[in-house]
Structure formats: C-alpha cells, structure tokens
Amino acid sequence: MKNLQNFIDGKSVPSKSGKTSEVINPSTGKAYATAPISNSADIDAAMAAANKAFDSWRDSTPSERQRAILKIADAIEARQDELIAIESENTGKPIGLTKSEEIPPMVDQIRFFAGAARNLEGKSAGEYMKGMTSFIRREPIGVCAQVTPWNYPMMMAVWKWAPAIAAGNTVVLKPSDTTPASTVWMAELMAEYLPNGVFNVICGDRETGKNLVEHATPSMVSITGSVRAGIEVAKSAASDVKKVHLELGGKAPVVVFADANLEAAAEGIAIAGYFNAGQDCTAATRVIVEESAYEKFVALLAEQAKGIKTGAPDEDALFGPVNNANQLEKVGGFLNRVPNHAKVLVGGSKVDRAGFFFNPTVVSDLRQDDEMIQNEIFGPVITVQKFKDEAEAVRFANGVAYGLASSVWTSNHSRAMRMAKAFDFGCVWINTHIPLVAEMPHGGYKRSGYGKDLSSYGFEDYTRIKHVMTNLNG
C-alpha cells in the first residue's frame, strides 16, 4: 500500500491530523494507497509557507520564472512514463491515450505560460491629463488557493499552478480526494526548480477544501469542479472579498444539420463523447439533430458506439472506468430513469467485471425538458434529440443552465457563423468537438462559472492591475 503525503514548504510531510483515506484504483475497485485528510493546522502551515515565499517570488523577474517553468516542463516530459503510470493507476485511464492525448498538450501548456510570463500587456504610458504621465502595472495577486477535480487530475493541476506561478503568485492546491497521486508527484518534481513554498499540495476531503478556500491568507480562490462546489466557494470567498475563478459543469450541445457530413460527424462525436468515459465538462454528449437527417444519424452514431471499447489501462480501449463508485451509481441512475418515450439503443448498463466500468451508451428520442438533457451525466452516455429549424436548434442548445462549450456540424459556412453567434457558450467548435490549444481561452457562462483557463486571458486572471500617475512638474 502506497502512502501519499502533503507537500509543504519544499518537503513531503504527513498530515498533522494523523488521519488518512484510502485511494481506490477505479479499474479494480480496490484501494492501492492512502492519502492524508488534512486539517486546519495543515492548511495553516501550507499558507504560511506560501505567504513567506510570495515575498521573494513576486520580485523574481519574468525571465527567472520562465526558466524555472521551462525546466519543469522539460522534467515532466523526460519522466512522462513515470507520471503516466501514476495517473493511469489513480484514474484507470488507458496508458496509450494518456501518453498521446494528455502529456503533449499538458507540457505545451506549461511552456505557453512560461512564455506568457514575459508578455504582459497594458495601456500605453501617456499623458491622459496635462502635466501627468500615467502607466499600468500588472502585479501578482498573492497566495492562490486552488482546488482541482478528479476527471483530469494532472492536467487540471497544470491549468491552475502554471499561470499562477508564472504571474509571480504562490499556490496551495488541493487535488480531489480520489485522485491526489499525480499532483503530489508533480509537487515533488517541481521542488527541484522552485523556491520552497512557491507550490504546496494539501490532500484531503470536502471539509479540507472548505477550510482551504475560507482561510484568511489567500487573495484568490480558483476551483474546477461541480456547480455545487463552485457556489459554496463563491459564498465563502465573498465573506472577505477574495477574487474567485470558477470552471464548473457543462452540458455541451452538439448540433448536427442535415447538410453535414453525417458519417464524419458520427465518428467525431462518438470519440468526443466517450473520451475519458464522458467525464469532461465539454464532452459531446448532448446531440441535437435536424429532423430530416435524424434517423440516419442516430443509426450511424449507434454503430459507432457498438465499435467502441472500454477497458483497463493496459487494454486496447478508448476509455476506462468512471472515477468512483458514487459516479458509477449516478450514471446508472440516469439509465434507470430513462423516460418511456426515449430508447436506449446501445449500452445502458455497467460492465460485468471488477472496477467502475460502464458500457458506451446511446439514448435517442429525448425531449428538451428530460432529466438527461438538463443535467450533467458525466459518464459514457450520449443523448440524441431532434430539431425542426435553426431557431429551434438554438433554443434547444441554449436551453440549459450551463454555458461552457458547444459545436455545430454543417457544410454551410454562413449557418455555422450564425450558430457561433447565437450559441450562449464560451466555446463554439465548427465540424469538430473537444480540441483545445494553449493560446485560446477555455471558460463558460451561466452555471458553468466565470474566469478563463489557458491563453493570455487565463494568465491575466492571476494578475491585478495598478494605475500609477506621476506629476511631470513635481
């Protein structure tokens, strides 16, 4: 049994609480490690370390921060097989896909933020009032409290710490209690290149996270997680007016018009819907198809689903298990409550094996007010409904509480542009779904949260703006 520990002030330390929880391998359903359940004393220690480190890290030059972060990227890339093994054991993800689809963009994102450290922009200095010169300073915010989810543990950690540290902040990060392993490993690696206290990791449960975001020290709180968690964070942060960055749930509409390449759309949507077992806030799992192409497309999608496999990390599969027993039960619950007017065309059940596996599933003939349309399933379940015209497609697409990502599939460029304008989502893909690049922002509207990850916009979220005015005649 492995024994994970917190990482505070440059070293691995056990929790002061003395309490631990089991870490489960979702491919087997069995515990393979323990992790601390940190308490207020642990958080105090991590915050003190981060606060002390901020005094000097904030004064490091952009080039110094860039060099350190580039070295981290190089080290992760060089030791990627080690990290992949840790991530796959903790999440059940396929080893091959983790290597090809997660490591390269993750390392690229780290390098992007290393470069962003040297490219902050602001208004041109000038005399906006006679006799006075004004200019803008962009400064680090301070200590950042961060919470990451269990669907992409290592990549979501990077999305948090890379822009924060590149901007001159220091970090106390809490990974999900079910997936702490890769973040702890990352902290140990990063310690070789960062001053003590710049990056700290606290393991724990929901109470640990609550205490972290309510702590008086951090000037900013950033969370990727559920809507429930985001609302709680926003409420607690409001008590002392912390800056808040929220990336929450999603329910991405995937609108398919009859003039689209239906075969290519079915293949692309199946991959984007089932990748990572559908445990992605942008997953292509809510498909809305034009009436005249509905029957053909549904048949094509069902055929794609039948050819997709789930399996353990070392098996030839597109996706692994869902993350935990509760999530498996949640996904199964949606299928147990399928309305009478809908049809389960493929899958719809757990896989009969150890671990938390669920079969790739397609449910057709759903209606806009159905539970499966309105609520995030977060599993390998693709729903399909039909629309009559553009206006109804937009109404159905926007008719949910979320606003993170969307896609439209059509051969008509003007229509694609109309949809891109009309969709109330932070990202619109055209004839594709799910690719992300470091240079472009990721973030949503409505109950999907606020603030941006990736890009210069995400980097700027971790800075504050100061106006300086000097008297030319003084």
Coordinates of C-alpha atoms in Angstrom, one line a residue:
M1 CA 0.0 0.0 0.0
K2 CA 1.5 3.3 -1.1
N3 CA 1.5 6.2 1.4
L4 CA 0.9 9.6 -0.2
Q5 CA 1.8 12.8 1.8
N6 CA 1.2 16.5 1.7
F7 CA 3.9 18.7 0.2
I8 CA 4.6 21.9 2.1
D9 CA 7.5 24.3 2.0
G10 CA 9.6 22.1 -0.2
K11 CA 9.2 18.8 1.5
S12 CA 6.8 15.8 1.9
V13 CA 5.0 15.8 5.3
P14 CA 2.3 13.7 6.9
S15 CA -0.9 15.4 8.0
K16 CA -1.0 16.9 11.4
S17 CA -4.4 15.3 11.8
G18 CA -2.9 11.8 11.6
K19 CA -6.0 10.8 9.5
T20 CA -5.9 9.2 6.1
S21 CA -8.3 7.9 3.5
E22 CA -8.0 5.1 1.0
V23 CA -7.2 5.9 -2.6
I24 CA -9.0 3.5 -5.0
N25 CA -7.9 2.2 -8.4
P26 CA -11.1 2.5 -10.4
S27 CA -10.0 -0.3 -12.7
T28 CA -10.1 -2.8 -9.9
G29 CA -12.3 -1.1 -7.3
K30 CA -9.6 -1.8 -4.7
A31 CA -7.5 0.5 -2.5
Y32 CA -3.9 0.8 -3.5
A33 CA -2.7 3.9 -1.5
T34 CA -3.6 6.1 1.4
A35 CA -3.7 9.9 1.4
P36 CA -3.9 12.5 4.2
I37 CA -7.1 14.0 5.4
S38 CA -5.6 17.4 6.2
N39 CA -7.0 19.7 8.9
S40 CA -6.7 23.4 9.7
A41 CA -3.2 23.0 11.1
D42 CA -2.0 21.6 7.8
I43 CA -3.6 24.4 5.9
D44 CA -2.1 27.0 8.2
A45 CA 1.3 25.5 7.6
A46 CA 0.9 25.5 3.8
M47 CA -0.5 29.0 3.8
A48 CA 2.4 30.3 6.0
A49 CA 4.9 28.7 3.6
A50 CA 3.2 30.2 0.5
N51 CA 2.9 33.6 2.1
K52 CA 6.5 33.6 3.1
A53 CA 7.6 32.5 -0.4
F54 CA 5.5 35.2 -2.0
D55 CA 7.6 37.9 -0.5
S56 CA 10.5 36.9 -2.8
W57 CA 8.8 35.1 -5.6
R58 CA 6.8 38.2 -6.5
D59 CA 10.0 40.0 -7.1
S60 CA 11.5 37.4 -9.4
T61 CA 11.9 38.6 -12.9
P62 CA 9.7 37.2 -15.7
S63 CA 12.8 35.6 -17.3
E64 CA 13.6 33.8 -14.0
R65 CA 10.1 32.5 -13.7
Q66 CA 10.1 31.4 -17.3
R67 CA 13.4 29.5 -16.9
A68 CA 12.1 27.7 -13.9
I69 CA 8.8 26.7 -15.5
L70 CA 10.5 25.6 -18.7
K71 CA 12.7 23.3 -16.7
I72 CA 9.6 21.8 -15.0
A73 CA 8.1 21.2 -18.4
D74 CA 11.3 19.5 -19.6
A75 CA 11.5 17.4 -16.5
I76 CA 7.8 16.2 -16.8
E77 CA 8.4 15.4 -20.4
A78 CA 11.5 13.4 -19.6
R79 CA 9.8 11.5 -16.9
Q80 CA 6.4 11.2 -18.5
D81 CA 6.3 7.4 -18.4
E82 CA 6.5 7.6 -14.6
L83 CA 3.7 10.2 -14.5
I84 CA 1.5 8.2 -16.9
A85 CA 1.8 5.1 -14.8
I86 CA 0.8 7.1 -11.7
E87 CA -2.1 8.8 -13.4
S88 CA -3.4 5.6 -15.0
E89 CA -3.3 3.7 -11.7
N90 CA -5.2 6.5 -10.0
T91 CA -7.8 7.1 -12.7
G92 CA -8.0 3.9 -14.8
K93 CA -7.3 5.8 -18.0
P94 CA -5.8 4.0 -21.0
I95 CA -2.0 4.3 -20.9
G96 CA -1.6 4.8 -24.6
L97 CA -4.2 7.6 -24.8
T98 CA -2.8 9.3 -21.7
K99 CA 0.6 9.3 -23.4
S100 CA -0.7 10.6 -26.7
E101 CA -3.6 12.8 -25.8
E102 CA -2.7 14.3 -22.4
I103 CA 1.0 14.6 -21.9
P104 CA 1.8 16.6 -25.1
P105 CA -0.8 19.3 -24.6
M106 CA -0.1 19.5 -20.9
V107 CA 3.6 20.0 -21.4
D108 CA 2.8 22.5 -24.2
Q109 CA 0.5 24.4 -21.8
I110 CA 3.3 24.7 -19.2
R111 CA 5.6 26.1 -21.8
F112 CA 3.0 28.5 -23.0
F113 CA 2.6 30.0 -19.6
A114 CA 6.4 30.2 -19.2
G115 CA 6.4 32.4 -22.2
A116 CA 3.4 34.4 -21.1
A117 CA 5.3 35.5 -18.0
R118 CA 7.3 37.8 -20.4
N119 CA 4.4 39.1 -22.4
L120 CA 2.1 41.0 -20.2
E121 CA 0.3 43.9 -21.9
G122 CA -1.4 47.1 -20.7
K123 CA -2.3 50.5 -21.9
S124 CA 0.4 52.6 -23.4
A125 CA 2.0 55.1 -20.9
G126 CA 0.9 58.6 -21.8
E127 CA -0.3 62.0 -20.7
Y128 CA -4.0 61.4 -20.4
M129 CA -4.1 64.6 -18.3
K130 CA -1.8 67.6 -18.9
G131 CA 1.3 67.5 -16.9
M132 CA 0.7 64.0 -15.7
T133 CA 2.0 60.7 -17.1
S134 CA 0.0 57.5 -16.4
F135 CA 1.0 53.9 -16.8
I136 CA -0.2 50.5 -15.8
R137 CA 1.5 47.9 -13.6
R138 CA 0.3 44.3 -13.7
E139 CA 1.2 42.6 -10.5
P140 CA 0.8 39.1 -9.0
I141 CA -2.2 38.8 -6.7
G142 CA -0.6 36.9 -3.8
V143 CA -1.3 33.5 -2.4
C144 CA -3.7 31.4 -4.5
A145 CA -5.9 28.7 -3.1
Q146 CA -6.7 26.1 -5.8
V147 CA -8.9 23.0 -6.0
T148 CA -8.8 20.5 -8.8
P149 CA -11.2 17.8 -9.9
W150 CA -10.9 14.1 -10.5
N151 CA -11.6 13.8 -14.2
Y152 CA -8.2 15.2 -15.4
P153 CA -6.0 15.3 -12.2
M154 CA -2.6 16.2 -13.7
M155 CA -3.8 18.4 -16.5
M156 CA -6.2 20.4 -14.3
A157 CA -3.4 20.9 -11.8
V158 CA -1.3 22.4 -14.6
W159 CA -4.1 24.7 -15.6
K160 CA -4.1 26.0 -12.1
W161 CA -0.5 26.3 -11.0
A162 CA 1.2 27.2 -14.3
P163 CA -0.5 30.6 -14.9
A164 CA -0.5 31.4 -11.2
I165 CA 3.2 30.7 -10.7
A166 CA 4.2 32.3 -14.0
A167 CA 2.5 35.5 -12.9
G168 CA 4.5 35.6 -9.7
N169 CA 1.9 34.2 -7.3
T170 CA 2.4 31.3 -4.9
V171 CA 0.0 28.4 -4.6
V172 CA -1.7 26.0 -2.1
L173 CA -3.5 23.4 -4.2
K174 CA -5.9 20.6 -3.1
P175 CA -6.5 17.8 -5.5
S176 CA -9.6 15.7 -5.4
D177 CA -9.6 13.2 -2.6
T178 CA -10.0 10.3 -5.1
T179 CA -7.1 11.4 -7.4
P180 CA -4.3 13.1 -5.5
A181 CA -1.4 10.9 -6.7
S182 CA -0.2 12.8 -9.8
T183 CA -0.4 16.2 -8.2
V184 CA 1.7 15.1 -5.2
W185 CA 4.3 13.6 -7.7
M186 CA 4.3 16.9 -9.6
A187 CA 5.0 18.9 -6.4
E188 CA 7.9 16.7 -5.6
L189 CA 9.4 17.2 -9.1
M190 CA 8.8 20.9 -9.1
A191 CA 10.6 21.4 -5.8
E192 CA 13.9 21.0 -7.7
Y193 CA 13.2 24.1 -9.7
L194 CA 11.1 26.4 -7.5
P195 CA 12.0 28.0 -4.1
N196 CA 10.4 26.4 -1.1
G197 CA 6.8 27.4 -0.5
V198 CA 6.0 28.5 -4.0
F199 CA 3.9 25.4 -4.7
N200 CA 2.3 23.4 -1.9
V201 CA -0.1 20.5 -2.1
I202 CA -2.7 19.6 0.6
C203 CA -4.6 16.4 0.3
G204 CA -8.0 15.9 2.0
D205 CA -11.7 15.7 1.7
R206 CA -14.6 18.2 1.2
E207 CA -14.0 19.7 4.6
T208 CA -10.3 20.3 3.8
G209 CA -11.3 22.1 0.7
K210 CA -13.8 24.2 2.6
N211 CA -11.2 25.2 5.1
L212 CA -8.7 26.0 2.3
V213 CA -10.9 28.5 0.5
E214 CA -12.2 30.1 3.7
H215 CA -8.6 30.7 5.0
A216 CA -7.8 34.3 5.5
T217 CA -4.4 34.2 3.7
P218 CA -5.2 33.6 0.0
S219 CA -6.1 36.6 -2.1
M220 CA -7.6 34.4 -4.8
V221 CA -9.5 31.2 -5.0
S222 CA -9.7 29.1 -8.1
I223 CA -11.7 25.9 -8.5
T224 CA -12.5 23.4 -11.2
G225 CA -15.4 21.3 -10.0
S226 CA -19.1 20.9 -9.7
V227 CA -21.7 23.7 -9.7
R228 CA -22.4 22.9 -6.1
A229 CA -18.8 23.3 -5.1
G230 CA -18.5 26.5 -7.1
I231 CA -21.5 28.1 -5.4
E232 CA -20.1 27.1 -2.0
V233 CA -16.7 28.6 -2.9
A234 CA -18.2 31.8 -4.2
K235 CA -20.3 32.2 -1.0
S236 CA -17.3 31.6 1.3
A237 CA -15.0 33.8 -0.6
A238 CA -17.5 36.7 -0.5
S239 CA -17.1 37.0 3.2
D240 CA -13.6 38.5 2.8
V241 CA -13.9 39.6 -0.9
K242 CA -11.4 37.2 -2.3
K243 CA -11.1 37.1 -6.1
V244 CA -12.8 34.0 -7.4
H245 CA -12.2 31.9 -10.6
L246 CA -14.7 29.2 -11.3
E247 CA -14.7 26.5 -14.0
L248 CA -17.7 24.4 -13.3
G249 CA -20.0 22.0 -15.1
G250 CA -21.1 21.8 -18.7
K251 CA -23.8 20.3 -20.9
A252 CA -22.4 20.9 -24.4
P253 CA -24.9 20.9 -27.3
V254 CA -23.8 19.2 -30.4
V255 CA -26.0 20.5 -33.2
V256 CA -26.0 18.4 -36.4
F257 CA -27.6 19.8 -39.6
A258 CA -28.7 17.6 -42.4
D259 CA -26.1 19.1 -44.8
A260 CA -23.2 17.9 -42.6
N261 CA -21.0 15.0 -43.4
L262 CA -23.0 12.7 -41.3
E263 CA -20.5 9.8 -41.3
A264 CA -17.7 12.1 -40.2
A265 CA -19.9 13.8 -37.6
A266 CA -21.0 10.5 -36.1
E267 CA -17.4 9.3 -35.8
G268 CA -16.1 12.6 -34.4
I269 CA -18.9 13.0 -31.9
A270 CA -18.6 9.4 -30.7
I271 CA -14.9 10.0 -29.9
A272 CA -15.5 13.4 -28.3
G273 CA -18.4 12.0 -26.3
Y274 CA -16.8 8.8 -25.0
F275 CA -13.3 10.0 -24.5
N276 CA -12.4 9.9 -20.8
A277 CA -15.6 7.9 -20.2
G278 CA -17.6 11.1 -20.9
Q279 CA -16.1 12.7 -17.8
D280 CA -15.4 16.0 -19.4
C281 CA -17.4 19.2 -18.9
T282 CA -17.1 19.8 -22.7
A283 CA -17.9 16.2 -23.7
A284 CA -20.0 15.8 -26.9
T285 CA -22.8 14.0 -25.1
R286 CA -25.9 16.1 -25.9
V287 CA -26.6 15.7 -29.6
I288 CA -29.3 17.7 -31.4
V289 CA -30.0 16.6 -34.9
E290 CA -32.1 18.1 -37.8
E291 CA -35.3 16.2 -38.3
S292 CA -34.7 15.2 -41.9
A293 CA -31.4 13.6 -41.0
Y294 CA -32.3 12.2 -37.6
E295 CA -32.9 8.5 -38.3
K296 CA -29.8 8.2 -40.5
F297 CA -27.6 10.0 -38.0
V298 CA -28.9 8.0 -35.0
A299 CA -28.2 4.8 -36.8
L300 CA -24.6 5.9 -37.6
L301 CA -24.0 7.0 -34.1
A302 CA -25.3 3.8 -32.7
E303 CA -23.0 1.9 -35.0
Q304 CA -20.0 3.9 -33.8
A305 CA -20.9 3.2 -30.2
K306 CA -21.1 -0.5 -30.8
G307 CA -17.5 -0.5 -32.0
I308 CA -16.1 1.4 -29.0
K309 CA -14.5 -0.5 -26.2
T310 CA -13.9 0.3 -22.5
G311 CA -11.2 -1.4 -20.6
A312 CA -8.3 -1.3 -18.1
P313 CA -5.3 1.0 -18.6
D314 CA -3.3 -1.7 -20.5
E315 CA -6.1 -2.9 -22.7
D316 CA -7.0 -1.6 -26.2
A317 CA -9.8 0.7 -25.3
L318 CA -11.0 4.3 -26.0
F319 CA -11.9 4.9 -22.3
G320 CA -11.5 3.4 -18.9
P321 CA -13.8 3.2 -15.9
V322 CA -15.7 6.1 -14.4
N323 CA -13.8 7.6 -11.5
N324 CA -15.5 6.2 -8.4
A325 CA -18.3 4.0 -7.1
N326 CA -20.6 7.0 -6.4
Q327 CA -20.2 8.2 -10.0
L328 CA -20.9 4.7 -11.4
E329 CA -24.1 4.7 -9.3
K330 CA -25.0 8.2 -10.5
V331 CA -24.6 7.2 -14.2
G332 CA -26.6 4.0 -13.7
G333 CA -29.3 6.0 -12.0
F334 CA -29.9 8.1 -15.1
L335 CA -30.4 5.0 -17.2
N336 CA -32.7 3.5 -14.6
R337 CA -34.9 6.6 -15.0
V338 CA -35.0 6.8 -18.8
P339 CA -38.4 8.2 -19.8
N340 CA -40.9 5.9 -21.7
H341 CA -40.7 8.0 -24.9
A342 CA -36.9 7.5 -25.1
K343 CA -35.0 4.5 -26.4
V344 CA -31.7 3.0 -25.2
L345 CA -30.2 2.0 -28.5
V346 CA -26.7 0.9 -27.2
G347 CA -25.3 0.0 -23.8
G348 CA -27.2 1.3 -20.8
S349 CA -25.6 -0.8 -18.2
K350 CA -22.5 -1.5 -16.1
V351 CA -19.8 -3.8 -17.4
D352 CA -19.8 -7.1 -15.7
R353 CA -16.3 -7.0 -14.3
A354 CA -14.4 -5.6 -11.3
G355 CA -14.0 -1.8 -11.2
F356 CA -16.3 1.0 -12.2
F357 CA -16.9 0.3 -15.9
F358 CA -19.9 1.5 -17.8
N359 CA -20.8 0.5 -21.4
P360 CA -20.8 3.1 -24.1
T361 CA -24.4 4.2 -24.3
V362 CA -26.7 6.0 -26.8
V363 CA -30.2 7.2 -25.8
S364 CA -32.4 8.6 -28.5
D365 CA -35.8 10.4 -28.8
L366 CA -35.3 12.5 -25.7
R367 CA -37.1 15.8 -25.2
Q368 CA -35.8 19.2 -24.1
D369 CA -37.2 19.0 -20.5
D370 CA -35.9 15.5 -19.8
E371 CA -33.5 15.0 -16.9
M372 CA -30.8 13.6 -19.2
I373 CA -30.9 16.7 -21.3
Q374 CA -30.9 19.2 -18.5
N375 CA -28.4 17.6 -16.0
E376 CA -24.8 16.7 -16.4
I377 CA -24.5 12.9 -16.5
F378 CA -20.6 12.8 -16.6
G379 CA -20.4 9.3 -18.0
P380 CA -20.2 7.5 -21.3
V381 CA -23.8 8.3 -22.3
I382 CA -24.7 10.2 -25.5
T383 CA -28.2 11.5 -25.7
V384 CA -30.0 12.4 -29.0
Q385 CA -32.9 14.7 -29.7
K386 CA -34.3 16.3 -32.9
F387 CA -35.0 19.8 -34.1
K388 CA -37.0 21.3 -37.0
D389 CA -35.2 24.5 -37.9
E390 CA -32.4 26.9 -36.9
A391 CA -34.5 28.7 -34.4
E392 CA -35.4 25.6 -32.6
A393 CA -31.8 24.3 -32.7
V394 CA -30.6 27.5 -31.0
R395 CA -33.4 27.3 -28.4
F396 CA -32.6 23.7 -27.6
A397 CA -28.9 24.3 -27.5
N398 CA -29.2 27.3 -25.2
G399 CA -32.0 25.9 -23.1
V400 CA -29.9 24.5 -20.2
A401 CA -28.3 26.1 -17.1
Y402 CA -24.7 25.6 -18.4
G403 CA -22.7 27.6 -20.9
L404 CA -19.2 26.1 -21.3
A405 CA -18.8 24.6 -24.8
S406 CA -20.8 23.7 -27.9
S407 CA -20.4 22.6 -31.5
V408 CA -22.2 22.8 -34.8
W409 CA -21.8 20.4 -37.7
T410 CA -22.8 21.8 -41.2
S411 CA -21.4 22.4 -44.6
N412 CA -23.0 25.8 -44.8
H413 CA -20.4 28.5 -43.6
S414 CA -23.0 31.2 -43.1
R415 CA -25.1 28.9 -41.0
A416 CA -22.1 28.0 -38.9
M417 CA -21.4 31.6 -38.3
R418 CA -25.0 32.3 -37.3
M419 CA -24.8 29.4 -34.8
A420 CA -21.5 30.6 -33.4
K421 CA -23.1 34.0 -32.8
A422 CA -26.3 32.6 -31.3
F423 CA -24.9 29.9 -29.0
D424 CA -24.6 31.0 -25.4
F425 CA -21.4 29.1 -24.7
G426 CA -17.8 30.1 -24.1
C427 CA -16.5 27.9 -26.9
V428 CA -18.1 27.0 -30.2
W429 CA -16.5 24.3 -32.4
I430 CA -17.4 24.0 -36.1
N431 CA -17.3 20.5 -37.6
T432 CA -15.2 19.3 -34.7
H433 CA -15.6 19.0 -31.0
I434 CA -13.2 19.0 -27.9
P435 CA -9.8 20.2 -29.3
L436 CA -8.1 22.8 -27.1
V437 CA -5.0 24.9 -27.6
A438 CA -3.0 26.8 -25.1
E439 CA -3.3 30.1 -27.0
M440 CA -7.1 30.1 -26.8
P441 CA -9.3 30.7 -23.7
H442 CA -11.4 28.0 -22.0
G443 CA -14.3 29.0 -19.8
G444 CA -18.0 29.5 -19.8
Y445 CA -21.1 31.4 -18.8
K446 CA -24.1 30.9 -16.6
R447 CA -23.7 28.0 -14.1
S448 CA -20.5 26.9 -15.9
G449 CA -18.7 29.7 -13.9
Y450 CA -16.6 32.7 -14.8
G451 CA -12.9 33.4 -15.5
K452 CA -10.8 31.8 -18.2
D453 CA -8.3 28.9 -18.2
L454 CA -5.5 28.8 -20.8
S455 CA -4.5 31.7 -23.1
S456 CA -3.3 35.2 -22.1
Y457 CA -6.8 35.7 -20.7
G458 CA -6.3 32.9 -18.2
F459 CA -2.9 34.3 -17.4
E460 CA -4.3 37.8 -16.8
D461 CA -6.8 36.4 -14.3
Y462 CA -3.9 35.7 -12.0
T463 CA -2.7 39.3 -12.0
R464 CA -4.0 42.6 -10.6
I465 CA -4.0 46.0 -12.3
K466 CA -2.5 49.1 -10.7
H467 CA -2.6 52.6 -12.2
V468 CA 0.4 54.8 -11.5
M469 CA 0.4 58.5 -12.2
T470 CA 3.3 60.9 -11.9
N471 CA 3.4 64.6 -11.9
L472 CA 5.9 65.8 -14.6
N473 CA 6.3 69.1 -12.9
G474 CA 6.7 67.9 -9.4

